[in-house]
Amino acid sequence: MEKRELSLGILFIFLAGCLRPMPVYAQFVSLPAPGVRVALSSVFRPPVLKGIKVHPDNPFRFDFILDVGDGSPVPNQGGETPP
């Protein structure tokens, strides 16, 4: 009897969800008109992993060699940004 009650409950919930109108949430996005040229964004260089150094005496210690890219703090220099 429990399976039948559970099945009827699930069926009721499914039908109740299908019959009532669901609210639609959408954000307004301002897009240019069709045929209008879109300006290019500025160039951005993300940080890039250049290499990994594994220490032979401690194989679970890694040093990551990174190219910091634009706007990333330079390690070991007090958090200064690169020129």
Short mmCIF file of C-alpha atoms in Angstrom, two decimals:
data_model
loop_
_atom_site.label_atom_id
_atom_site.label_comp_id
_atom_site.label_asym_id
_atom_site.label_seq_id
_atom_site.Cartn_x
_atom_site.Cartn_y
_atom_site.Cartn_z
CA MET A 1 0.00 0.00 0.00
CA GLU A 2 2.91 2.38 0.63
CA LYS A 3 4.13 2.22 -2.97
CA ARG A 4 0.69 3.13 -4.24
CA GLU A 5 0.41 6.12 -1.89
CA LEU A 6 3.90 7.28 -2.84
CA SER A 7 3.10 6.92 -6.56
CA LEU A 8 -0.14 8.87 -6.19
CA GLY A 9 1.66 11.60 -4.24
CA ILE A 10 4.34 11.97 -6.90
CA LEU A 11 1.69 11.99 -9.63
CA PHE A 12 -0.28 14.69 -7.78
CA ILE A 13 2.82 16.87 -7.36
CA PHE A 14 3.74 16.42 -11.03
CA LEU A 15 0.24 17.32 -12.25
CA ALA A 16 -0.01 20.30 -9.89
CA GLY A 17 3.30 21.60 -11.25
CA CYS A 18 2.16 21.18 -14.85
CA LEU A 19 -1.23 22.83 -14.45
CA ARG A 20 -0.31 26.07 -12.72
CA PRO A 21 1.60 28.67 -14.73
CA MET A 22 5.26 28.86 -13.84
CA PRO A 23 6.79 32.32 -13.33
CA VAL A 24 9.44 33.29 -15.85
CA TYR A 25 12.46 35.20 -14.61
CA ALA A 26 14.63 36.89 -17.19
CA GLN A 27 17.11 39.70 -16.96
CA PHE A 28 17.07 42.59 -19.37
CA VAL A 29 20.14 42.53 -21.56
CA SER A 30 20.81 45.51 -23.76
CA LEU A 31 22.10 44.18 -27.05
CA PRO A 32 22.99 46.33 -30.03
CA ALA A 33 20.61 46.46 -32.95
CA PRO A 34 21.18 43.88 -35.70
CA GLY A 35 23.79 45.02 -38.20
CA VAL A 36 25.57 47.39 -35.77
CA ARG A 37 29.29 46.77 -35.38
CA VAL A 38 30.38 45.83 -31.88
CA ALA A 39 33.64 47.37 -30.59
CA LEU A 40 36.47 45.08 -29.58
CA SER A 41 37.33 44.73 -25.91
CA SER A 42 40.79 45.61 -24.62
CA VAL A 43 43.55 43.01 -24.79
CA PHE A 44 43.89 40.87 -21.65
CA ARG A 45 46.72 38.49 -20.86
CA PRO A 46 45.60 35.91 -18.27
CA PRO A 47 48.08 34.15 -15.95
CA VAL A 48 49.66 31.18 -17.74
CA LEU A 49 51.29 28.12 -16.16
CA LYS A 50 54.77 27.88 -17.68
CA GLY A 51 56.14 24.95 -15.70
CA ILE A 52 56.19 22.86 -12.52
CA LYS A 53 59.29 22.13 -10.45
CA VAL A 54 59.16 18.88 -8.45
CA HIS A 55 61.66 18.56 -5.58
CA PRO A 56 63.44 15.17 -5.60
CA ASP A 57 63.80 15.07 -1.80
CA ASN A 58 60.09 15.80 -1.26
CA PRO A 59 57.98 14.58 -4.23
CA PHE A 60 54.80 16.21 -2.82
CA ARG A 61 56.36 19.69 -2.89
CA PHE A 62 55.79 21.64 -6.08
CA ASP A 63 56.88 25.04 -7.30
CA PHE A 64 54.66 26.48 -10.01
CA ILE A 65 56.28 28.74 -12.60
CA LEU A 66 53.75 31.30 -13.81
CA ASP A 67 53.64 34.11 -16.32
CA VAL A 68 51.53 36.51 -14.24
CA GLY A 69 49.78 38.20 -17.17
CA ASP A 70 47.92 41.50 -16.67
CA GLY A 71 46.85 42.83 -13.30
CA SER A 72 48.07 39.89 -11.23
CA PRO A 73 50.21 40.57 -8.17
CA VAL A 74 53.85 39.62 -8.63
CA PRO A 75 54.84 36.94 -6.08
CA ASN A 76 57.55 37.77 -3.51
CA GLN A 77 57.47 41.49 -4.29
CA GLY A 78 54.93 42.77 -1.79
CA GLY A 79 51.90 42.37 -4.03
CA GLU A 80 52.96 45.01 -6.53
CA THR A 81 51.37 44.83 -9.93
CA PRO A 82 53.65 44.39 -12.96
CA PRO A 83 54.39 47.43 -15.16
#
